[in-house]
């Protein structure tokens, strides 16, 4: 295994995180649902896309800068909302948000984060994005939106593909919970991961701080799937998007779109952006990869809203391919969580540096010098995975 300072790829970062993060939390991030076919397809389909090499096009003074729903970004990459990042590393969401701010890319805080909206706001100076799940308790949702507004969050990411939690076998087998239950197996794990254990002892942030203390019945929260089954609103529909958009007042990005009709509905109900996503293969196993359906979503709504994607992005080359197929940016989830687990803020910074360098070099070797000019002409269209 490489030393932290020698890490060159996201795969190496993953290996380092595996060694440093307790198994139940490493597995939580690394899981897909059921057979993990969709989880694997996200990466496999990226590797099928071939890049068009070009020469002698003047590639001096290159720029990766872009703007994402009105926020300037130093490259077309954003940190995806991920549950329990504060269990990958002590105060994980704060550390990742600081790294994202320094790198000039958006950070999205999950509703199911360990650190709260207020914790992250207190430790950052630029606006971050907040991800919302719709629960039955609409008063709580209103309060969450108000808290995001008070923290000056500059976009709301509304996740619509997780009203029921997809079954992830590893979580059930590991008895995944936050805070972790102190079982003999966990104590043994702590002896093998002393850096993590000490860090956790030194922070108060060990449970779901967006929720605990804000919801009357948060007792069951340690069992994530039981709590979600209890609290998330199965009646979620498109009119909720209109209501939420009105309440928030700023840009709302709908996450979890894989179908062109759903994309059109999201736009018709006020979405300012869409994230083409299968939740990292963690929800509907058997669904296609995000990169595979991206072109048809772009055809449906690409001229009306900003379309982003996530799922399987493990390199700057993957980001480049997503941009070439029409995405305005790619979101990274596991890639930054592995950086976080491997080295906290420095690990996320390193992950973003690796991706930025790969993206820049790939763009140059494809003969482009401005990311805003990258498009379908940069890939071989017959290698774009088929749509059906
Ligand atoms: C939550 O977003 C999860 O995928 O576990």
CSV table of C-alpha atoms and ligand atoms in Angstrom, one decimal:
chain,number,residue,atom,x,y,z
A,1,UNK,CA,0.0,0.0,0.0
A,2,UNK,CA,1.4,3.5,-0.9
A,3,UNK,CA,2.2,6.0,1.8
A,4,UNK,CA,-0.2,9.0,1.9
A,5,UNK,CA,2.3,11.3,0.3
A,6,UNK,CA,2.9,8.9,-2.5
A,7,UNK,CA,-0.8,8.4,-3.5
A,8,UNK,CA,-1.3,9.1,-7.2
A,9,UNK,CA,-4.8,7.6,-7.9
A,10,UNK,CA,-8.2,7.4,-6.3
A,11,UNK,CA,-7.8,3.6,-6.2
A,12,UNK,CA,-4.7,4.0,-4.0
A,13,UNK,CA,-6.7,6.5,-1.8
A,14,UNK,CA,-9.4,3.8,-1.4
A,15,UNK,CA,-6.8,1.2,-0.3
A,16,UNK,CA,-5.5,3.7,2.3
A,17,UNK,CA,-9.1,4.5,3.5
A,18,UNK,CA,-9.8,0.8,3.9
A,19,UNK,CA,-6.8,0.5,6.2
A,20,UNK,CA,-7.8,3.5,8.4
A,21,UNK,CA,-11.6,3.5,8.6
A,22,UNK,CA,-13.6,1.0,10.7
A,23,UNK,CA,-14.9,-1.7,8.5
A,24,UNK,CA,-18.6,-0.9,9.0
A,25,UNK,CA,-18.1,2.7,7.8
A,26,UNK,CA,-15.7,1.8,4.9
A,27,UNK,CA,-18.2,-0.8,3.8
A,28,UNK,CA,-21.2,1.6,4.1
A,29,UNK,CA,-19.6,4.0,1.6
A,30,UNK,CA,-18.3,1.2,-0.7
A,31,UNK,CA,-21.6,-0.7,-0.9
A,32,UNK,CA,-24.1,-0.9,-3.7
A,33,UNK,CA,-27.5,-2.5,-3.3
A,34,UNK,CA,-28.2,-6.2,-3.8
A,35,UNK,CA,-25.9,-7.6,-6.5
A,36,UNK,CA,-24.0,-4.3,-6.9
A,37,UNK,CA,-24.4,-4.6,-10.7
A,38,UNK,CA,-25.4,-1.0,-11.1
A,39,UNK,CA,-22.6,0.1,-8.8
A,40,UNK,CA,-20.1,-1.7,-11.1
A,41,UNK,CA,-21.8,-0.5,-14.3
A,42,UNK,CA,-21.2,3.1,-13.3
A,43,UNK,CA,-17.4,2.6,-13.6
A,44,UNK,CA,-17.4,0.0,-16.3
A,45,UNK,CA,-19.4,2.2,-18.7
A,46,UNK,CA,-17.0,5.1,-18.2
A,47,UNK,CA,-14.1,2.8,-19.3
A,48,UNK,CA,-15.9,2.0,-22.6
A,49,UNK,CA,-15.9,5.6,-23.8
A,50,UNK,CA,-12.8,6.4,-25.9
A,51,UNK,CA,-11.2,9.8,-26.2
A,52,UNK,CA,-10.3,11.6,-29.4
A,53,UNK,CA,-6.6,12.6,-29.3
A,54,UNK,CA,-5.8,15.9,-31.1
A,55,UNK,CA,-2.5,17.7,-31.7
A,56,UNK,CA,-1.2,21.2,-32.7
A,57,UNK,CA,-4.2,23.1,-31.5
A,58,UNK,CA,-2.4,25.6,-29.1
A,59,UNK,CA,-3.1,24.3,-25.6
A,60,UNK,CA,-1.4,27.1,-23.7
A,61,UNK,CA,-3.3,28.9,-20.9
A,62,UNK,CA,-5.9,26.3,-20.2
A,63,UNK,CA,-9.0,26.9,-18.1
A,64,UNK,CA,-11.2,24.5,-16.1
A,65,UNK,CA,-13.3,27.3,-14.6
A,66,UNK,CA,-17.0,27.1,-14.9
A,67,UNK,CA,-20.1,28.2,-13.0
A,68,UNK,CA,-22.6,25.8,-11.5
A,69,UNK,CA,-26.2,27.2,-10.8
A,70,UNK,CA,-24.7,30.7,-10.4
A,71,UNK,CA,-21.7,29.7,-8.2
A,72,UNK,CA,-18.2,30.0,-9.6
A,73,UNK,CA,-16.3,26.7,-9.6
A,74,UNK,CA,-12.6,26.2,-10.3
A,75,UNK,CA,-13.4,23.0,-12.2
A,76,UNK,CA,-16.6,21.1,-13.2
A,77,UNK,CA,-16.5,19.0,-10.1
A,78,UNK,CA,-18.6,19.1,-6.9
A,79,UNK,CA,-18.6,17.1,-3.7
A,80,UNK,CA,-21.8,14.9,-3.6
A,81,UNK,CA,-23.9,14.7,-0.5
A,82,UNK,CA,-22.9,11.6,1.3
A,83,UNK,CA,-24.5,10.2,4.6
A,84,UNK,CA,-22.2,9.7,7.6
A,85,UNK,CA,-19.1,11.4,6.2
A,86,UNK,CA,-18.3,12.3,9.8
A,87,UNK,CA,-17.9,8.5,10.5
A,88,UNK,CA,-15.2,8.2,7.8
A,89,UNK,CA,-13.1,10.7,9.7
A,90,UNK,CA,-13.8,12.7,12.8
A,91,UNK,CA,-15.7,16.0,12.0
A,92,UNK,CA,-15.6,14.7,8.4
A,93,UNK,CA,-18.1,17.0,6.8
A,94,UNK,CA,-16.3,20.1,8.3
A,95,UNK,CA,-13.0,18.8,7.0
A,96,UNK,CA,-14.4,18.1,3.5
A,97,UNK,CA,-16.2,21.4,3.3
A,98,UNK,CA,-13.0,23.3,4.2
A,99,UNK,CA,-11.0,21.3,1.5
A,100,UNK,CA,-13.7,22.0,-1.1
A,101,UNK,CA,-13.7,25.7,-0.2
A,102,UNK,CA,-10.0,25.9,-0.5
A,103,UNK,CA,-10.2,24.1,-3.9
A,104,UNK,CA,-13.0,26.4,-5.1
A,105,UNK,CA,-15.5,23.7,-5.7
A,106,UNK,CA,-19.0,23.2,-4.2
A,107,UNK,CA,-19.5,21.1,-1.1
A,108,UNK,CA,-22.9,19.5,-0.6
A,109,UNK,CA,-23.9,18.7,3.0
A,110,UNK,CA,-26.2,15.7,3.4
A,111,UNK,CA,-29.3,15.7,5.6
A,112,UNK,CA,-27.9,12.4,6.9
A,113,UNK,CA,-24.6,14.0,7.8
A,114,UNK,CA,-22.9,13.7,11.2
A,115,UNK,CA,-21.9,17.4,11.4
A,116,UNK,CA,-24.8,19.8,11.2
A,117,UNK,CA,-25.6,22.7,8.8
A,118,UNK,CA,-24.6,25.0,11.6
A,119,UNK,CA,-21.3,23.1,12.3
A,120,UNK,CA,-20.2,23.4,8.7
A,121,UNK,CA,-21.3,27.1,8.4
A,122,UNK,CA,-19.3,27.9,11.5
A,123,UNK,CA,-16.1,26.5,10.0
A,124,UNK,CA,-16.4,27.8,6.4
A,125,UNK,CA,-16.6,31.2,4.9
A,126,UNK,CA,-18.1,30.6,1.5
A,127,UNK,CA,-21.6,29.2,0.9
A,128,UNK,CA,-22.0,25.5,0.6
A,129,UNK,CA,-25.0,23.5,-0.8
A,130,UNK,CA,-27.5,21.5,1.3
A,131,UNK,CA,-29.1,18.2,0.3
A,132,UNK,CA,-32.6,17.6,1.5
A,133,UNK,CA,-34.7,14.4,1.9
A,134,UNK,CA,-38.4,14.8,2.1
A,135,UNK,CA,-39.8,13.4,5.3
A,136,UNK,CA,-43.4,13.0,6.6
A,137,UNK,CA,-42.8,15.7,9.2
A,138,UNK,CA,-43.2,18.7,6.9
A,139,UNK,CA,-42.6,21.1,9.8
A,140,UNK,CA,-39.1,19.6,10.2
A,141,UNK,CA,-38.5,20.0,6.5
A,142,UNK,CA,-39.5,23.6,6.7
A,143,UNK,CA,-37.2,24.1,9.7
A,144,UNK,CA,-34.3,22.4,7.8
A,145,UNK,CA,-34.8,24.7,4.8
A,146,UNK,CA,-34.9,27.7,7.1
A,147,UNK,CA,-31.7,26.5,8.7
A,148,UNK,CA,-30.0,26.1,5.3
A,149,UNK,CA,-31.2,29.6,4.4
A,150,UNK,CA,-29.9,31.0,7.7
A,151,UNK,CA,-26.5,29.3,6.9
A,152,UNK,CA,-26.6,31.0,3.5
A,153,UNK,CA,-26.5,27.8,1.5
A,154,UNK,CA,-26.4,28.8,-2.1
A,155,UNK,CA,-28.3,25.8,-3.6
A,156,UNK,CA,-30.6,23.1,-2.3
A,157,UNK,CA,-30.1,19.5,-3.7
A,158,UNK,CA,-33.4,17.6,-3.4
A,159,UNK,CA,-32.8,13.9,-3.5
A,160,UNK,CA,-35.8,12.0,-4.9
A,161,UNK,CA,-34.6,8.5,-5.4
A,162,UNK,CA,-34.4,7.4,-1.7
A,163,UNK,CA,-37.8,7.4,-0.2
A,164,UNK,CA,-37.1,3.7,0.5
A,165,UNK,CA,-33.5,2.6,1.3
A,166,UNK,CA,-32.1,0.1,-1.1
A,167,UNK,CA,-30.9,-3.0,0.6
A,168,UNK,CA,-27.1,-3.1,1.1
A,169,UNK,CA,-26.1,-6.5,2.3
A,170,UNK,CA,-22.9,-5.4,3.9
A,171,UNK,CA,-24.6,-2.9,6.2
A,172,UNK,CA,-27.0,-5.5,7.5
A,173,UNK,CA,-24.2,-8.0,8.1
A,174,UNK,CA,-22.0,-5.4,9.8
A,175,UNK,CA,-24.8,-4.0,12.0
A,176,UNK,CA,-23.9,-0.5,10.7
A,177,UNK,CA,-25.0,2.2,13.1
A,178,UNK,CA,-24.1,5.8,14.1
A,179,UNK,CA,-22.8,6.1,16.7
A,180,UNK,CA,-21.4,2.6,16.5
A,181,UNK,CA,-22.5,0.0,19.0
A,182,UNK,CA,-19.7,-1.0,21.4
A,183,UNK,CA,-19.6,-4.7,20.6
A,184,UNK,CA,-16.5,-6.9,21.1
A,185,UNK,CA,-16.0,-6.8,17.3
A,186,UNK,CA,-16.0,-3.0,17.3
A,187,UNK,CA,-13.5,-2.9,20.3
A,188,UNK,CA,-11.2,-5.2,18.3
A,189,UNK,CA,-11.6,-2.9,15.3
A,190,UNK,CA,-10.7,0.1,17.4
A,191,UNK,CA,-7.5,-1.5,18.4
A,192,UNK,CA,-6.6,-1.8,14.7
A,193,UNK,CA,-7.7,1.8,13.9
A,194,UNK,CA,-6.4,3.8,16.8
A,195,UNK,CA,-6.1,7.0,14.9
A,196,UNK,CA,-9.8,7.0,14.0
A,197,UNK,CA,-10.7,6.0,17.6
A,198,UNK,CA,-8.7,8.8,19.2
A,199,UNK,CA,-10.1,11.3,16.8
A,200,UNK,CA,-13.7,10.2,17.5
A,201,UNK,CA,-13.0,10.5,21.3
A,202,UNK,CA,-11.9,14.1,20.7
A,203,UNK,CA,-15.1,15.2,19.0
A,204,UNK,CA,-18.7,15.5,20.2
A,205,UNK,CA,-19.9,15.0,16.6
A,206,UNK,CA,-20.9,11.3,16.5
A,207,UNK,CA,-24.6,11.2,15.6
A,208,UNK,CA,-26.9,12.8,13.0
A,209,UNK,CA,-26.7,16.4,14.2
A,210,UNK,CA,-29.0,17.8,11.5
A,211,UNK,CA,-31.7,15.6,13.0
A,212,UNK,CA,-31.1,14.8,16.6
A,213,UNK,CA,-32.4,17.5,18.9
A,214,UNK,CA,-34.5,18.8,16.0
A,215,UNK,CA,-37.0,15.9,15.7
A,216,UNK,CA,-39.1,14.6,18.5
A,217,UNK,CA,-38.7,10.9,17.7
A,218,UNK,CA,-35.1,10.5,16.8
A,219,UNK,CA,-34.5,7.5,19.1
A,220,UNK,CA,-34.3,4.9,16.4
A,221,UNK,CA,-31.8,6.9,14.3
A,222,UNK,CA,-28.9,4.6,15.0
A,223,UNK,CA,-30.6,2.1,12.8
A,224,UNK,CA,-30.6,4.1,9.6
A,225,UNK,CA,-32.9,1.9,7.5
A,226,UNK,CA,-35.5,1.6,10.3
A,227,UNK,CA,-35.5,5.4,10.8
A,228,UNK,CA,-35.8,6.1,7.0
A,229,UNK,CA,-38.7,3.5,6.7
A,230,UNK,CA,-40.4,5.4,9.6
A,231,UNK,CA,-39.8,9.0,8.6
A,232,UNK,CA,-39.4,9.4,4.8
A,233,UNK,CA,-42.5,10.3,2.9
A,234,UNK,CA,-43.6,7.7,0.4
A,235,UNK,CA,-46.1,10.1,-1.0
A,236,UNK,CA,-43.4,12.4,-2.4
A,237,UNK,CA,-44.5,13.8,-5.8
A,238,UNK,CA,-43.7,16.6,-8.2
A,239,UNK,CA,-45.8,19.3,-6.4
A,240,UNK,CA,-43.5,18.9,-3.4
A,241,UNK,CA,-40.8,20.2,-5.6
A,242,UNK,CA,-42.8,23.4,-6.3
A,243,UNK,CA,-43.4,23.9,-2.6
A,244,UNK,CA,-39.8,23.3,-1.6
A,245,UNK,CA,-38.6,25.6,-4.3
A,246,UNK,CA,-40.9,28.4,-3.1
A,247,UNK,CA,-39.7,27.9,0.5
A,248,UNK,CA,-36.0,27.9,-0.3
A,249,UNK,CA,-36.2,30.8,-2.8
A,250,UNK,CA,-32.8,29.9,-4.4
A,251,UNK,CA,-31.7,27.3,-7.0
A,252,UNK,CA,-33.0,23.8,-6.4
A,253,UNK,CA,-31.2,20.9,-8.0
A,254,UNK,CA,-33.1,17.6,-8.3
A,255,UNK,CA,-31.0,14.5,-7.7
A,256,UNK,CA,-31.8,10.9,-8.7
A,257,UNK,CA,-33.0,11.4,-12.3
A,258,UNK,CA,-32.4,8.5,-14.7
A,259,UNK,CA,-35.4,8.9,-17.0
A,260,UNK,CA,-36.1,11.6,-19.6
A,261,UNK,CA,-39.8,11.9,-18.6
A,262,UNK,CA,-38.8,12.5,-15.0
A,263,UNK,CA,-36.2,15.0,-16.2
A,264,UNK,CA,-39.0,16.9,-18.1
A,265,UNK,CA,-41.3,16.7,-15.0
A,266,UNK,CA,-38.5,18.1,-12.8
A,267,UNK,CA,-38.0,21.0,-15.1
A,268,UNK,CA,-41.8,21.6,-15.4
A,269,UNK,CA,-42.0,21.8,-11.6
A,270,UNK,CA,-39.2,24.4,-11.2
A,271,UNK,CA,-35.9,22.5,-11.0
A,272,UNK,CA,-32.9,24.7,-11.8
A,273,UNK,CA,-30.6,21.7,-12.3
A,274,UNK,CA,-30.7,18.0,-12.4
A,275,UNK,CA,-28.3,15.4,-11.2
A,276,UNK,CA,-28.4,12.2,-13.4
A,277,UNK,CA,-27.9,9.7,-10.7
A,278,UNK,CA,-28.6,6.1,-9.6
A,279,UNK,CA,-27.3,7.0,-6.1
A,280,UNK,CA,-24.0,5.4,-6.7
A,281,UNK,CA,-25.7,2.1,-7.4
A,282,UNK,CA,-27.1,2.1,-3.9
A,283,UNK,CA,-30.8,2.2,-4.7
A,284,UNK,CA,-32.3,0.4,-7.7
A,285,UNK,CA,-29.8,-2.3,-8.6
A,286,UNK,CA,-30.3,-3.2,-12.3
A,287,UNK,CA,-30.8,0.4,-13.3
A,288,UNK,CA,-28.4,1.6,-16.1
A,289,UNK,CA,-25.2,3.5,-15.3
A,290,UNK,CA,-25.6,7.3,-15.0
A,291,UNK,CA,-23.1,8.0,-17.9
A,292,UNK,CA,-25.2,5.7,-20.2
A,293,UNK,CA,-28.4,7.7,-19.7
A,294,UNK,CA,-26.8,11.1,-19.6
A,295,UNK,CA,-27.1,11.7,-23.3
A,296,UNK,CA,-30.8,11.1,-23.4
A,297,UNK,CA,-31.4,13.4,-20.4
A,298,UNK,CA,-29.3,16.1,-22.1
A,299,UNK,CA,-31.5,15.7,-25.3
A,300,UNK,CA,-34.6,16.0,-23.2
A,301,UNK,CA,-33.8,19.0,-21.0
A,302,UNK,CA,-30.2,20.1,-21.6
A,303,UNK,CA,-31.2,23.4,-23.3
A,304,UNK,CA,-33.5,24.3,-20.3
A,305,UNK,CA,-31.5,23.5,-17.1
A,306,UNK,CA,-28.0,22.6,-16.0
A,307,UNK,CA,-27.5,18.8,-16.1
A,308,UNK,CA,-25.0,17.2,-13.7
A,309,UNK,CA,-24.2,13.6,-13.1
A,310,UNK,CA,-22.7,11.3,-10.5
A,311,UNK,CA,-21.9,7.6,-10.2
A,312,UNK,CA,-18.5,5.9,-11.0
A,313,UNK,CA,-16.4,9.1,-11.2
A,314,UNK,CA,-13.0,8.0,-10.1
A,315,UNK,CA,-10.7,10.2,-12.2
A,316,UNK,CA,-10.3,13.4,-14.0
A,317,UNK,CA,-10.7,11.4,-17.2
A,318,UNK,CA,-14.2,10.3,-16.0
A,319,UNK,CA,-15.0,14.0,-15.4
A,320,UNK,CA,-13.8,14.9,-18.9
A,321,UNK,CA,-16.0,12.1,-20.4
A,322,UNK,CA,-19.1,13.4,-18.5
A,323,UNK,CA,-18.5,16.9,-19.7
A,324,UNK,CA,-18.0,15.7,-23.3
A,325,UNK,CA,-21.4,13.9,-23.1
A,326,UNK,CA,-23.0,17.1,-22.0
A,327,UNK,CA,-22.9,17.3,-18.2
A,328,UNK,CA,-22.1,20.7,-16.7
A,329,UNK,CA,-20.2,19.0,-13.9
A,330,UNK,CA,-19.6,15.7,-12.3
A,331,UNK,CA,-20.2,15.0,-8.6
A,332,UNK,CA,-17.8,12.8,-6.6
A,333,UNK,CA,-19.0,10.8,-3.6
A,334,UNK,CA,-16.8,7.8,-2.8
A,335,UNK,CA,-13.7,9.4,-4.3
A,336,UNK,CA,-13.7,12.2,-1.8
A,337,UNK,CA,-14.9,9.9,1.1
A,338,UNK,CA,-11.8,7.8,0.5
A,339,UNK,CA,-9.6,10.8,0.6
A,340,UNK,CA,-11.3,11.9,3.8
A,341,UNK,CA,-10.9,8.4,5.4
A,342,UNK,CA,-7.3,8.3,4.3
A,343,UNK,CA,-6.2,11.7,5.5
A,344,UNK,CA,-9.0,14.1,6.6
A,345,UNK,CA,-8.9,17.5,5.0
A,346,UNK,CA,-5.5,16.8,3.4
A,347,UNK,CA,-6.9,13.6,1.9
A,348,UNK,CA,-9.8,15.5,0.3
A,349,UNK,CA,-7.5,18.2,-1.0
A,350,UNK,CA,-5.2,15.4,-2.4
A,351,UNK,CA,-8.2,13.8,-4.1
A,352,UNK,CA,-9.3,17.0,-5.7
A,353,UNK,CA,-5.7,17.7,-6.8
A,354,UNK,CA,-5.4,14.3,-8.5
A,355,UNK,CA,-8.7,14.8,-10.3
A,356,UNK,CA,-7.9,18.3,-11.4
A,357,UNK,CA,-4.5,17.3,-12.8
A,358,UNK,CA,-5.9,14.4,-14.7
A,359,UNK,CA,-8.7,16.5,-16.1
A,360,UNK,CA,-6.4,19.2,-17.2
A,361,UNK,CA,-3.9,16.8,-18.8
A,362,UNK,CA,-6.7,14.9,-20.5
A,363,UNK,CA,-8.2,18.1,-21.8
A,364,UNK,CA,-4.8,19.2,-23.2
A,365,UNK,CA,-4.2,15.9,-24.9
A,366,UNK,CA,-7.6,16.1,-26.5
A,367,UNK,CA,-6.6,19.4,-28.0
A,368,UNK,CA,-8.8,21.7,-25.8
A,369,UNK,CA,-7.9,24.6,-23.6
A,370,UNK,CA,-11.2,25.7,-22.2
A,371,UNK,CA,-13.5,23.2,-20.5
A,372,UNK,CA,-16.5,25.1,-21.7
A,373,UNK,CA,-15.6,24.0,-25.3
A,374,UNK,CA,-15.4,20.3,-24.5
A,375,UNK,CA,-18.2,18.3,-26.1
A,376,UNK,CA,-19.3,15.3,-28.1
A,377,UNK,CA,-16.5,16.0,-30.6
A,378,UNK,CA,-14.0,14.9,-28.0
A,379,UNK,CA,-15.2,11.3,-27.8
A,380,UNK,CA,-15.8,8.6,-30.4
A,381,UNK,CA,-19.6,8.6,-30.6
A,382,UNK,CA,-19.8,4.9,-31.5
A,383,UNK,CA,-18.3,4.2,-28.1
A,384,UNK,CA,-20.9,6.0,-26.1
A,385,UNK,CA,-22.7,3.2,-24.4
A,386,UNK,CA,-26.1,2.3,-26.2
A,387,UNK,CA,-29.2,3.7,-24.7
A,388,UNK,CA,-31.4,0.7,-24.4
B,1,LIG,C1,-27.7,7.7,1.8
B,1,LIG,O1,-27.8,8.6,1.0
B,1,LIG,C2,-27.2,6.4,1.4
B,1,LIG,O2,-27.1,6.2,0.2
B,1,LIG,O3,-27.0,5.6,2.3
